Structures are given as C-alpha cells and as structure tokens.
C-alpha cells in the first residue's frame, strides 16, 4: 500500500527542489509540477478502493493518536486530494506555455506549494496541522495573485493578504481556545470530548473557526477579497483558486462543523448563509462587464450552492454538495483556462471584446460553452447530476421552508443562466461576421487540459455513477462522527 | 428496431453531419437530409408497435426508460416529418451563409431532443431531452445576430424558469414516491391528496405553459419566432412549442388521469385552464392582425392557435380532447407551411419580411402562393382543410358541454385569424408587384417540395380526417375517455356527425355553379392600371402601393387595448432585477476597510445572537 504521507511529502519536497533543478536546466523547472501532480493523482486514485472499505490513519512519529500528528485518508480526504491533483495536474500542463514571463521559477514553486497546502488540509487529522497547511495554501496564493506584478494584481493581493491574515489569526485563536479546553489538538479527540464542556465555551472557538476558515471558503460576507483576487491573478492561478482553494476552505468549514463540533443546530444557519452567498454572488455577476470578475462572482454563487447543500446535512444533501464541488472544480477550471487565452488574444477582459471568438478560437469557445452549460446545470454535463441531487435533497426534507428555499436557489440558477448565455451569445453571434481564415487557436499545451476537462465534464455528466460510490462514503464519513472518531482513535 | 437505436441514429447523425460538413458541404447536406428522412421512415415503421425498454441503468440510482405508445408515436411522426421537411427547405435557404455546419447540427439536435422527449418513459429522461432541446433551440434562435440576440435571451431565460419549475415538480414526485417512471408514478399520483396533485399540476403547467406560450408566459415567442432562421421558425412554431402540449396531455391524462383531472379544485381547475385557453385565442390573434412583419404575424398566430389546443384539451371530454389533439398535429402542417412560404419569399427578395413593402408576388412565385393559400385556409379552418375538422370538434364539444362564452371566444378568434391572414396573403402575393421585385424568380425546387407536401397533407387530412382521427381515438381511449365512432370521412354519432365527403361534394357543386355562371357571363377584359383608375387621378407607377397600413382604422380603434402588458411587465421586471443586481454588487465596495468590517461584524453578530438568544 502506498503511504498517504507521500501525497504531501512528494510535492513538498519537489517544490523546494525546483530552485535546485533550476541549476541543471532552466527548462526543467516547469515540468516538475505536472510530474508531482500526476504522482498525486495516481496515488489518490489507487487509494480510493482501500479507503472505501476503511479510512487509512497514518501516525507520524510512531505514537498512537491522539499523541501524534496524524493523517486521516478517509473517503473525503482522498476524494479531495484526487480533485486537487487532477485539476492541479491539468492546470500545470496549461501553465507550461501560458507562464512565460516573470519569475517563472517562483511561480512553479509557489504553485506546487499551494497544492501541497491544499492536499495537507484535506488529509490531516490534526487541527493545528490544518492551520499550518492552510497558511501554506494562503501565503502561496497571496504571492501568486500578485504574480503579474501589475497594479491591480498587487492591490488585490494586498487586500487578500489583509483579509486572509485576519482569518488566519481568528483560526489560530480558535485553535488555541480548543487546546486550552481539551488539551489536545487531534480532531477526533476533540470531537470525542466536545460534549463534556459547556456549549457556550465551545461556541466561541466554533464561530472563530467558521469565520476564519470561511474567509478562504468565500462565504458571504467574508468573501470580498475573492472578486479582486480571482480576476487579477493569471488565469491559470484563477483556475486553481476558484477550482480548488475555495473548495478546500469549504472542506475545512464542513470538517469543523460536522466532525469536530457536531454542531447540528447551526445547519439551518448554514443553509441560509449558503442561500445568501448564492444570491449575492449570482446577482453581482449579473451586470459584470469583466469576464474574469464575472467568473469570480459566479464562483461565489457556486460556493453558496455547495454550502446550501452541505447545510441540508442529510446524506442526499452532503452527496449533492460534494458532487457540486466536483462539478464546480471541473467547470470553473475549464472556464478560467478557456478565458485565459481569449484574454491573451484580445488583450482585454471586457466581455464585449470577445465577439467573434467562436470563429477565431472555435475549440476554446466550445470549451467555454460546455463549462458554462455545466455550471448552469444543463444535461448532459456534470452540473446536471449535482444540481439534481441538491434539489432532491432539499425536497426530500418535505418541509415547506425547504421547498421555498430551493425555489430561491433555482432563481439564482436563472440569473446564472442569463449572464452565461449572454456571454455565449457574444462568443458566437455578436458583432460583425469575421472572415473565417482568421484563426488564432490556443497552443497545444493549453488545448490538451481544456480537452480533458471537457471530456470529463461530459463523461461524468453522462455516467455519474463513476463518482457516486466515493461520494456516498464521503458523505457518510462527514455525517457519521462516531464512526470517524472510532476509525481514528480505535 | 429498438427505440434506443432510433435515438442513437438521431443524436449520432447530428454530430456526424457536423463532422461531414468539415469535409464537404455537399456530403453534409445529403447526409442531413438522409438522416432526417430516415428518422421519419423509422418512426413511420414503428407505427402500432408499442414497446418499453430500459436504455440506461442507474442514473443516480434511477433507470432511464424509453417507451413507445400511440401518443408518443403520434407526436414522433409529426416531429420527424416537420424536421425532415425543414431540413430539405434549409438546403437552399442556408446556402452561402455562415456556420452552416453548426446550423445543421443544431437543427438535427433539436429534432433528436424532441424525439427523445416523446419517447421518454420516465421523467428524468424527459427532463434531460427537454433541456437538450431548449439549449439547442437557444443557439438556433440567436443564429441571425442583431435583434436575434435579445430574442434568444428572452427565450432562454423563460425556458430556464420553466425547467426550474419542472425540476422542482419532478424531484418532489421522486422524493415522495421513489420512482420517476411514468407508468409507476401514475398510480401513486392517482392516490395522492388533491392539494398535492394541484401543486404538481401547477408546477408542471408553468413549465409546459412557458414552452407552449400560454398566456401569461407567451412573451418570448413572437420575438423568437420572428428572429430565428425561417426553416427553424417552422420547427419552432410547428412542433417545438407543442412539446408543451405533449406535456399537458401526459400529465393531465396519463399521470393524473382524466377523472381526477376533471374533478380537481372542485371541478374548477380544468375550467380555469379552458378560460386561459380562450383568452389565449382572442388576444394574440388580434395582436397578430396588427403586425407588419410577416413572421411576427405568424408567430402571434402560433400563440393563438395554442389557445385552441389548451381549450380543447382542458374540456376533458372525448370530443374536446380529440379536437385539441388533432389541432396539435394540424398546427405544424399549416404554420410550418406558412413559415416556409415566408422563408421562400425572404430568400427570393433578399430578406424582406415587411408586409408593407411586398405585394403581387403571385405572378412570380405561383406555387409558393398556392402553398400560402392552402396554409391560410388551414389556419383559418375553412372546410376541406384539416384545421376545419379540429376546430369543428372543439366547437362541437364546447356547444355540447354548454359553454357558449368559450365557443364565442373561439369564434372571435377565427374572425381575427381570417382578417390577419387575408392581410398576410394579400400584402405578400396580391395587389401590385413593386418594380424592384419585377425579376424575382420562383422558389427553388427544394423549397417548393416541402411546401407542396405540407399543402397536400393539409388537404388530405381535411378530406379524409378519419386517418389521423383513428390514431387519436386510440390515444383518447387509452386516456380512459369514451371512444368516438370514427369513419374515414369523419365522425358518425348522434350528438354530432361530421361527414367531410358531403362538404366536399357541396363545395364541388357550388364551385361548379359559380364556374358556370362566370362562363355564361361576359368575359372580363384586362385594362392598364392607369386607365380610368383612382377616379382619374394620376397614379405613380413605382411608388403606389395600396396595401400599406392595411386595417388602419381598425388598428387605431383596437391598438390601445392590445398592448402587450405582460411583456411590458416582464421587461420592467428584468430592468428592475438588473438595477437590483447592480446595487447588490456595491456590497463589494473595493475598500479593504469595509471588508474587514464585514468580517468583524459577522463574527460579532454571531456571538451576539448566541449570547442574546442562546441558539446553540
């Protein structure tokens, strides 16, 4: 069996080795991230059959939990690490050609560090360790947002930094309070003892953690950094931030609420927060003229949908939420990658400059169309089964309140459909007819990941059962606290 | 021939057509025609071979089914025939235009999606095919650029609203009964509380009403129909819109069942629906009369004719449902025909649709004119056309049921239809031929062919209505409605017999007499236009066109009452939403100080709520 530690150790080691490889050959460094992520992808996928039976718990240092730092590669962790590796791998191939200027060596190193941090967050079973990996993730993303070195990039990176730093300190205080209360940092151990203290004293660490982690998870009103950061980063980084980073934030929030605190009384609050996030995100996206900001706001909307689904907290709901995470990662990564070269060709992020792209970059435009259709939830793309599950989960509650709420959620879908379809019209039908021989397709290194994402979106959309097994057991891991505690502590 | 294979051919053929288009446009055209005709042939072959099969096991734990019965066959054949004819028509219409590969792909995809809808044996596949049809139709409506973009947006937004409603209804059924197969869910629904059935029917009625352009959901239709490429307008108005009617039939009579449906809401639900149908006939038909764009005029009739179908189906008697269902299949024959006629005229006059600037084309395009005449007669419902039979059935059932006001509304609608189609025929084909169209050629053969075929269908089903009525009768009896006594000439029953052969004979006799009288009288002599014309005043030969502002006095009289208030309301709503969205966006002020404040406030309010109310 492959040790899950390698999922963190290999990319971490390779990340720091990138400057060393730079001594051998400048060209070599950009091939390191794809190699590391391919390794992670293969390992994660090979772990899936095993973790479906029981989670793999790795104790570092040889002490049994709760006395050591441990990794818990359960279905949730492996599912997320597979998504991270997959999207990370595809985006790193895209970056081979896309990232040409600036400090490329640092780009690749930070990129790999970001993904290592994300993988660490989803695999760790220790709450302080979670904070550490979270910081790795955040700090590398602050730097990467500013990578282009222009005014907008630096400004939004600084804004992101300020808000992220506040979040980190809140998380740190929360962790410290928990340590003070329980004398342990192991999540399973805290979870086991959480009922032994008065509710009010665990409430403060809970809200600190939700707020702190919610900033990275882009929950309204903590997500104000997102539109700036996602739109001014290089498109490959936007794809990672939107497709992975905020999902990891949501994972952390969900892990804290579901497993550590078992806070079932705030589920309804989570549902409402999700709905609010969704509506604010979609409505803000509606009148956007900047394509990347539009996508960024749409990410807020999608995060709202995920939070909404997780907040339903039935197995249908959590499966739906996790499925939505998959579909959002794939679709949004695809959209950002497609848009990356469109912006590169036109030199502007204004939606109105994209007219005629259907002729100029037919494949990329097709990719954008498929990604947008998928996000809106149209069959036969991956967004449809995930939306299907979420709506079913809400209606299976058989409460009038949830019927009304899901109607409001779907209202958000209508708005989302409106602005995405407007962009699609711009790509294909707006403006004057351009002469057909004016083709400027993206380079092959970009088309390969775009093509793979398109295929995945369609294949999973048509055969959702490819992922439903792991989703079902991931959902039961999140919902079944006792099982998690037993699995870790024995 | 399994149904699965049929759909594989339909979808695979669509994509193959696109790929072949990259090789050569000739091969692509041939293949597109071949595929669409093959589909029609296969569907025709499947007549009377009911079947049900599972084509996909376990889509999120649900089996997806395909099934063929009389109802679905009936719609499938209409889809396949209209699809094939419009593809044939497209061959010259689309020649030399951009993105033709894409156009054919989408036409065939819409076709395949519609076939999928009617062949679905469960609601998930129904929804999937419904959505595929909706988005491919959106891409086709937007094809013409310019104003078509706004039309496309209007269409797709309303369409998404409809599918949202459908999704809620469908998943509510799933959450309650654990199955979505139509045959399995029907008995559950039949035993549900009437409040729940009403909820389900209202939710689905929104979805189907939007697609079927029933008031107050009709506003997307006039724009979409008039801006789409004409062959697609024929498909759109003829059959795509009628998928909503298919949905109504499916839900009212197959899933809920006729008895429950009629008794719903203390017998009032279907009655209200019938009134909506009646209003739907009157208002759009008169709005149609005011239009000067030929396609827009027809589009409004598309809305109006939908009213007849809703009216017939909502009555729920065998005569009414038969009439409504027959009207559904008659409608594509003449409305598609008229759209194709407009397309042919558009093609020859280089895109002119304005009724005020056409005229006299009868001399240049005689076959097209005959098509227009037959189509107009069908749409009006003159005897010897199929429109007469279906309208007769609807009127008859209204009178038998004792609904004089509804019958009167239907009648008024027919007046409006006559007036507006007279304008349509006259302004395009009769009167003076403008100088610039002096050299217009007749439509090419592949445009005339579908026109002729559709004209023949209209007349054939008008004289021998028994052929389709037999099929419809077996559909209505499967709904649990009383069987009608059908013969090849019409209906034989005590309450109301219809015998088209008598009508045929009478018209023949009258025609003969008229012809004899004209024969006996003095011969008419043609004289030049400026000879003793217009009371001796000089008539400028080029500019004079007396069809401009047809019905102007009438227009002045009724137009204040016929504003599309609903559309205005929606547009206001859209602008309001846009403003609201623009306002919401300013939550993100761009000032990091505010953002930090949000975070702190969020944290503080959570703690405050907990301390104050102790929620956790």
CSV table of N, CA and C in Angstrom, one decimal, chain A residues 159 163 166 199-200 202-203 207-208 211 215 220-224 265 269 280 283-284 286-288 297 300 359 373 378-379 384-385 388 391-392 395-396 398 410 414 417-418 421-422 425 428-433 461-465, chain B residues 56-60 62 98-99 102 124 127-128 131-132 135 138-139 142-143 145 149 152-153 156-157 160-161 164 167-168 170-172 174-176 578 580-582 584-585 587-588 590 592 595-596 598-599 602-603 606-607 610 616:
chain,number,residue,atom,x,y,z
A,159,UNK,N,-5.1,43.3,-0.5
A,159,UNK,CA,-6.4,43.2,0.1
A,159,UNK,C,-6.6,41.8,0.6
A,163,UNK,N,-7.2,40.5,4.5
A,163,UNK,CA,-8.4,39.7,5.0
A,163,UNK,C,-8.0,38.3,5.4
A,166,UNK,N,-6.4,38.2,8.8
A,166,UNK,CA,-7.4,38.3,9.9
A,166,UNK,C,-8.0,36.9,10.1
A,199,UNK,N,-21.8,24.3,26.4
A,199,UNK,CA,-21.9,24.7,25.0
A,199,UNK,C,-21.3,26.1,24.7
A,200,UNK,N,-21.5,27.0,25.7
A,200,UNK,CA,-21.1,28.4,25.4
A,200,UNK,C,-19.6,28.5,25.2
A,202,UNK,N,-17.6,26.2,24.0
A,202,UNK,CA,-17.1,25.8,22.7
A,202,UNK,C,-17.7,26.6,21.6
A,203,UNK,N,-18.7,27.4,21.9
A,203,UNK,CA,-19.3,28.2,20.8
A,203,UNK,C,-18.3,29.2,20.3
A,207,UNK,N,-17.3,29.7,16.3
A,207,UNK,CA,-17.5,30.8,15.4
A,207,UNK,C,-16.2,31.4,14.9
A,208,UNK,N,-15.2,31.3,15.8
A,208,UNK,CA,-13.9,31.8,15.3
A,208,UNK,C,-13.4,31.0,14.1
A,211,UNK,N,-15.6,31.6,11.0
A,211,UNK,CA,-15.3,32.9,10.4
A,211,UNK,C,-13.9,32.9,9.7
A,215,UNK,N,-13.4,32.7,5.5
A,215,UNK,CA,-12.8,33.7,4.6
A,215,UNK,C,-12.2,33.1,3.4
A,220,UNK,N,-20.3,34.4,2.1
A,220,UNK,CA,-20.7,35.8,2.3
A,220,UNK,C,-21.0,36.1,3.8
A,221,UNK,N,-20.6,37.1,4.4
A,221,UNK,CA,-20.0,38.3,3.8
A,221,UNK,C,-18.4,38.4,4.0
A,222,UNK,N,-17.8,37.2,4.0
A,222,UNK,CA,-16.4,37.1,4.2
A,222,UNK,C,-15.6,37.0,2.9
A,223,UNK,N,-16.3,37.2,1.8
A,223,UNK,CA,-15.6,36.8,0.5
A,223,UNK,C,-15.2,38.0,-0.3
A,224,UNK,N,-15.1,39.2,0.3
A,224,UNK,CA,-14.9,40.4,-0.5
A,224,UNK,C,-13.6,40.4,-1.2
A,265,UNK,N,-27.1,22.1,15.3
A,265,UNK,CA,-28.1,23.1,15.5
A,265,UNK,C,-27.8,24.3,14.6
A,269,UNK,N,-28.7,27.5,9.9
A,269,UNK,CA,-28.0,28.8,9.6
A,269,UNK,C,-27.1,28.7,8.4
A,280,UNK,N,-26.2,36.6,-3.5
A,280,UNK,CA,-25.3,37.8,-3.7
A,280,UNK,C,-24.3,37.6,-4.8
A,283,UNK,N,-26.2,37.6,-8.3
A,283,UNK,CA,-26.7,38.9,-8.6
A,283,UNK,C,-25.5,39.9,-8.9
A,284,UNK,N,-24.4,39.7,-8.2
A,284,UNK,CA,-23.3,40.6,-8.5
A,284,UNK,C,-22.7,40.2,-9.9
A,286,UNK,N,-24.3,39.3,-12.4
A,286,UNK,CA,-25.2,39.5,-13.5
A,286,UNK,C,-24.8,40.7,-14.4
A,287,UNK,N,-24.5,41.8,-13.7
A,287,UNK,CA,-24.2,43.0,-14.5
A,287,UNK,C,-22.7,43.2,-14.8
A,288,UNK,N,-21.9,42.2,-14.6
A,288,UNK,CA,-20.5,42.4,-14.8
A,288,UNK,C,-20.1,42.5,-16.3
A,297,UNK,N,-17.4,36.1,-9.5
A,297,UNK,CA,-18.7,36.2,-8.8
A,297,UNK,C,-19.5,34.9,-8.9
A,300,UNK,N,-18.6,32.6,-6.3
A,300,UNK,CA,-19.2,32.9,-5.0
A,300,UNK,C,-20.6,32.2,-5.0
A,359,UNK,N,-15.3,32.1,-34.0
A,359,UNK,CA,-14.6,31.8,-35.3
A,359,UNK,C,-13.1,31.8,-35.1
A,373,UNK,N,-22.5,25.8,-19.7
A,373,UNK,CA,-23.7,24.9,-19.7
A,373,UNK,C,-23.7,24.0,-18.4
A,378,UNK,N,-27.2,22.2,-17.0
A,378,UNK,CA,-27.9,21.6,-18.1
A,378,UNK,C,-27.4,20.2,-18.4
A,379,UNK,N,-28.2,19.3,-18.7
A,379,UNK,CA,-27.8,18.0,-19.1
A,379,UNK,C,-27.3,18.1,-20.5
A,384,UNK,N,-25.4,18.9,-14.1
A,384,UNK,CA,-26.8,18.5,-14.0
A,384,UNK,C,-27.0,17.5,-12.9
A,385,UNK,N,-26.3,16.3,-12.9
A,385,UNK,CA,-26.5,15.4,-11.7
A,385,UNK,C,-26.3,16.1,-10.4
A,388,UNK,N,-29.2,18.2,-9.6
A,388,UNK,CA,-30.3,17.2,-9.4
A,388,UNK,C,-30.3,16.7,-8.0
A,391,UNK,N,-31.3,19.5,-5.4
A,391,UNK,CA,-32.7,19.8,-5.4
A,391,UNK,C,-33.5,18.6,-4.8
A,392,UNK,N,-33.1,17.4,-5.1
A,392,UNK,CA,-33.7,16.2,-4.5
A,392,UNK,C,-33.6,16.3,-3.0
A,395,UNK,N,-35.9,18.8,-1.4
A,395,UNK,CA,-37.3,18.4,-1.5
A,395,UNK,C,-37.6,17.1,-0.6
A,396,UNK,N,-36.5,16.3,-0.4
A,396,UNK,CA,-36.7,15.1,0.4
A,396,UNK,C,-36.9,15.5,1.8
A,398,UNK,N,-39.1,17.4,2.8
A,398,UNK,CA,-40.6,17.5,2.9
A,398,UNK,C,-41.0,18.6,3.8
A,410,UNK,N,-32.9,28.0,-7.1
A,410,UNK,CA,-33.0,27.9,-8.5
A,410,UNK,C,-33.2,29.2,-9.2
A,414,UNK,N,-31.4,30.8,-12.5
A,414,UNK,CA,-31.9,31.5,-13.7
A,414,UNK,C,-31.0,32.7,-14.0
A,417,UNK,N,-27.9,31.5,-15.5
A,417,UNK,CA,-28.1,31.2,-16.9
A,417,UNK,C,-28.1,32.4,-17.7
A,418,UNK,N,-28.8,33.5,-17.2
A,418,UNK,CA,-28.9,34.7,-18.0
A,418,UNK,C,-27.5,35.3,-18.3
A,421,UNK,N,-25.4,32.8,-20.7
A,421,UNK,CA,-25.9,32.7,-22.1
A,421,UNK,C,-25.6,34.0,-22.8
A,422,UNK,N,-25.6,35.1,-22.1
A,422,UNK,CA,-25.2,36.3,-22.8
A,422,UNK,C,-23.8,36.3,-23.3
A,425,UNK,N,-23.6,34.0,-26.3
A,425,UNK,CA,-24.1,34.8,-27.5
A,425,UNK,C,-23.0,35.7,-28.0
A,428,UNK,N,-20.4,33.8,-30.0
A,428,UNK,CA,-20.7,33.2,-31.3
A,428,UNK,C,-21.5,34.1,-32.3
A,429,UNK,N,-22.3,35.0,-31.7
A,429,UNK,CA,-23.3,35.6,-32.6
A,429,UNK,C,-23.2,37.1,-32.5
A,430,UNK,N,-22.4,37.7,-31.7
A,430,UNK,CA,-22.4,39.2,-31.6
A,430,UNK,C,-21.5,39.8,-32.6
A,431,UNK,N,-21.8,41.0,-32.9
A,431,UNK,CA,-20.9,41.8,-33.8
A,431,UNK,C,-21.0,41.4,-35.2
A,432,UNK,N,-20.0,41.9,-36.0
A,432,UNK,CA,-20.0,41.6,-37.4
A,432,UNK,C,-19.4,40.2,-37.7
A,433,UNK,N,-19.7,39.7,-38.8
A,433,UNK,CA,-19.1,38.4,-39.2
A,433,UNK,C,-17.7,38.6,-39.5
A,461,UNK,N,-20.9,13.7,-16.5
A,461,UNK,CA,-22.3,14.1,-16.6
A,461,UNK,C,-23.2,13.0,-17.1
A,462,UNK,N,-22.7,12.1,-18.0
A,462,UNK,CA,-23.5,11.0,-18.5
A,462,UNK,C,-23.4,9.8,-17.6
A,463,UNK,N,-22.3,9.6,-17.0
A,463,UNK,CA,-22.1,8.4,-16.1
A,463,UNK,C,-21.8,8.9,-14.7
A,464,UNK,N,-22.8,9.5,-14.0
A,464,UNK,CA,-22.5,10.0,-12.6
A,464,UNK,C,-22.0,8.9,-11.7
A,465,UNK,N,-22.3,7.6,-12.1
A,465,UNK,CA,-22.0,6.6,-11.1
A,465,UNK,C,-20.5,6.4,-11.0
B,56,UNK,N,-30.7,2.8,-20.0
B,56,UNK,CA,-29.6,3.3,-19.1
B,56,UNK,C,-30.0,2.9,-17.7
B,57,UNK,N,-29.1,2.1,-17.1
B,57,UNK,CA,-29.4,1.6,-15.7
B,57,UNK,C,-28.7,2.5,-14.8
B,58,UNK,N,-29.4,3.0,-13.8
B,58,UNK,CA,-28.8,3.6,-12.7
B,58,UNK,C,-28.2,5.0,-12.9
B,59,UNK,N,-28.9,5.9,-13.5
B,59,UNK,CA,-28.5,7.3,-13.5
B,59,UNK,C,-28.9,7.9,-12.1
B,60,UNK,N,-27.9,8.0,-11.2
B,60,UNK,CA,-28.1,8.4,-9.9
B,60,UNK,C,-29.2,7.5,-9.2
B,62,UNK,N,-31.5,5.8,-10.8
B,62,UNK,CA,-32.7,5.7,-11.5
B,62,UNK,C,-32.5,5.0,-12.8
B,98,UNK,N,-23.1,31.8,-43.1
B,98,UNK,CA,-22.0,31.3,-42.2
B,98,UNK,C,-22.5,30.2,-41.3
B,99,UNK,N,-21.5,29.5,-40.7
B,99,UNK,CA,-21.8,28.5,-39.7
B,99,UNK,C,-22.9,27.5,-40.1
B,102,UNK,N,-22.8,24.2,-38.1
B,102,UNK,CA,-23.4,24.4,-36.8
B,102,UNK,C,-24.9,24.4,-36.9
B,124,UNK,N,-37.0,11.7,-15.7
B,124,UNK,CA,-35.6,12.2,-15.8
B,124,UNK,C,-35.2,12.3,-17.3
B,127,UNK,N,-36.8,15.1,-18.8
B,127,UNK,CA,-36.2,16.4,-18.5
B,127,UNK,C,-34.9,16.6,-19.2
B,128,UNK,N,-34.1,15.5,-19.3
B,128,UNK,CA,-32.8,15.6,-20.0
B,128,UNK,C,-33.0,16.1,-21.5
B,131,UNK,N,-34.1,19.6,-21.9
B,131,UNK,CA,-33.1,20.6,-21.7
B,131,UNK,C,-32.2,20.7,-23.0
B,132,UNK,N,-31.9,19.5,-23.5
B,132,UNK,CA,-31.1,19.5,-24.7
B,132,UNK,C,-31.8,20.2,-25.8
B,135,UNK,N,-31.6,24.2,-25.0
B,135,UNK,CA,-30.4,24.9,-25.3
B,135,UNK,C,-30.0,24.9,-26.7
B,138,UNK,N,-32.0,27.6,-28.3
B,138,UNK,CA,-31.5,28.9,-28.0
B,138,UNK,C,-30.4,29.3,-28.9
B,139,UNK,N,-29.5,28.3,-29.2
B,139,UNK,CA,-28.4,28.6,-30.1
B,139,UNK,C,-28.9,28.9,-31.5
B,142,UNK,N,-30.5,32.4,-31.7
B,142,UNK,CA,-29.6,33.5,-31.7
B,142,UNK,C,-28.8,33.6,-33.0
B,143,UNK,N,-29.0,32.6,-33.9
B,143,UNK,CA,-28.1,32.5,-35.1
B,143,UNK,C,-28.1,33.7,-35.9
B,145,UNK,N,-28.0,36.8,-35.4
B,145,UNK,CA,-27.3,38.0,-34.8
B,145,UNK,C,-28.3,39.2,-34.7
B,149,UNK,N,-30.3,38.3,-30.8
B,149,UNK,CA,-29.7,38.0,-29.6
B,149,UNK,C,-30.7,38.3,-28.4
B,152,UNK,N,-33.2,35.6,-28.3
B,152,UNK,CA,-32.7,34.4,-27.7
B,152,UNK,C,-32.6,34.5,-26.2
B,153,UNK,N,-32.2,35.6,-25.7
B,153,UNK,CA,-32.1,35.8,-24.3
B,153,UNK,C,-33.4,35.6,-23.6
B,156,UNK,N,-34.4,32.0,-23.6
B,156,UNK,CA,-33.7,31.0,-22.7
B,156,UNK,C,-34.0,31.3,-21.3
B,157,UNK,N,-34.2,32.6,-20.9
B,157,UNK,CA,-34.5,32.9,-19.5
B,157,UNK,C,-35.8,32.3,-19.2
B,160,UNK,N,-35.5,28.6,-18.9
B,160,UNK,CA,-34.8,28.1,-17.7
B,160,UNK,C,-35.8,28.2,-16.5
B,161,UNK,N,-36.6,29.3,-16.5
B,161,UNK,CA,-37.6,29.4,-15.4
B,161,UNK,C,-38.6,28.1,-15.5
B,164,UNK,N,-36.8,25.1,-14.3
B,164,UNK,CA,-36.7,25.1,-12.8
B,164,UNK,C,-38.0,24.6,-12.2
B,167,UNK,N,-38.1,20.9,-12.7
B,167,UNK,CA,-37.2,20.2,-11.8
B,167,UNK,C,-37.8,20.0,-10.4
B,168,UNK,N,-38.4,21.1,-10.0
B,168,UNK,CA,-39.0,21.0,-8.6
B,168,UNK,C,-40.1,20.0,-8.6
B,170,UNK,N,-40.7,17.5,-10.6
B,170,UNK,CA,-40.2,16.2,-10.9
B,170,UNK,C,-39.6,15.6,-9.6
B,171,UNK,N,-38.7,16.4,-9.0
B,171,UNK,CA,-38.0,15.9,-7.8
B,171,UNK,C,-38.9,15.7,-6.6
B,172,UNK,N,-39.9,16.6,-6.6
B,172,UNK,CA,-40.9,16.4,-5.5
B,172,UNK,C,-41.6,15.0,-5.6
B,174,UNK,N,-40.3,12.5,-7.0
B,174,UNK,CA,-39.3,11.5,-6.7
B,174,UNK,C,-39.1,11.3,-5.2
B,175,UNK,N,-39.1,12.5,-4.5
B,175,UNK,CA,-38.9,12.4,-3.1
B,175,UNK,C,-40.0,11.7,-2.4
B,176,UNK,N,-41.2,11.9,-3.0
B,176,UNK,CA,-42.4,11.3,-2.4
B,176,UNK,C,-42.6,9.8,-2.7
B,578,UNK,N,-32.1,44.0,-13.0
B,578,UNK,CA,-30.8,44.4,-13.4
B,578,UNK,C,-30.3,45.5,-12.4
B,580,UNK,N,-31.4,46.1,-9.4
B,580,UNK,CA,-31.1,45.5,-8.1
B,580,UNK,C,-29.8,44.8,-8.1
B,581,UNK,N,-29.5,44.0,-9.1
B,581,UNK,CA,-28.2,43.3,-9.2
B,581,UNK,C,-27.0,44.3,-9.2
B,582,UNK,N,-27.2,45.4,-10.0
B,582,UNK,CA,-26.2,46.4,-10.0
B,582,UNK,C,-26.0,47.0,-8.6
B,584,UNK,N,-26.7,45.4,-5.7
B,584,UNK,CA,-26.1,44.4,-4.8
B,584,UNK,C,-24.6,44.4,-4.9
B,585,UNK,N,-24.2,44.6,-6.2
B,585,UNK,CA,-22.7,44.5,-6.5
B,585,UNK,C,-21.9,45.4,-5.6
B,587,UNK,N,-22.1,46.0,-2.7
B,587,UNK,CA,-21.7,45.4,-1.4
B,587,UNK,C,-20.1,45.3,-1.4
B,588,UNK,N,-19.6,45.0,-2.5
B,588,UNK,CA,-18.1,44.9,-2.7
B,588,UNK,C,-17.6,46.3,-3.1
B,590,UNK,N,-14.8,47.7,-2.7
B,590,UNK,CA,-13.4,48.0,-3.1
B,590,UNK,C,-12.5,48.5,-2.1
B,592,UNK,N,-10.8,48.1,1.4
B,592,UNK,CA,-10.5,46.9,2.3
B,592,UNK,C,-10.9,47.2,3.7
B,595,UNK,N,-14.3,45.8,4.0
B,595,UNK,CA,-14.2,44.3,4.0
B,595,UNK,C,-13.9,43.8,5.4
B,596,UNK,N,-12.9,44.4,6.0
B,596,UNK,CA,-12.5,43.9,7.4
B,596,UNK,C,-13.7,44.1,8.3
B,598,UNK,N,-16.8,43.9,7.5
B,598,UNK,CA,-17.8,42.8,7.3
B,598,UNK,C,-17.4,41.6,8.2
B,599,UNK,N,-16.1,41.3,8.1
B,599,UNK,CA,-15.6,40.1,8.9
B,599,UNK,C,-15.9,40.3,10.3
B,602,UNK,N,-19.6,40.1,11.1
B,602,UNK,CA,-20.1,38.8,11.0
B,602,UNK,C,-19.8,38.0,12.3
B,603,UNK,N,-18.6,38.1,12.7
B,603,UNK,CA,-18.2,37.4,13.9
B,603,UNK,C,-19.0,37.9,15.1
B,606,UNK,N,-22.6,36.9,15.2
B,606,UNK,CA,-22.8,35.5,15.6
B,606,UNK,C,-22.8,35.4,17.1
B,607,UNK,N,-21.8,36.0,17.7
B,607,UNK,CA,-21.6,35.9,19.1
B,607,UNK,C,-22.8,36.5,19.8
B,610,UNK,N,-25.9,34.5,19.8
B,610,UNK,CA,-25.8,33.3,20.7
B,610,UNK,C,-26.0,33.8,22.2
B,616,UNK,N,-27.5,28.0,20.3
B,616,UNK,CA,-26.8,26.7,20.3
B,616,UNK,C,-26.6,26.2,21.7
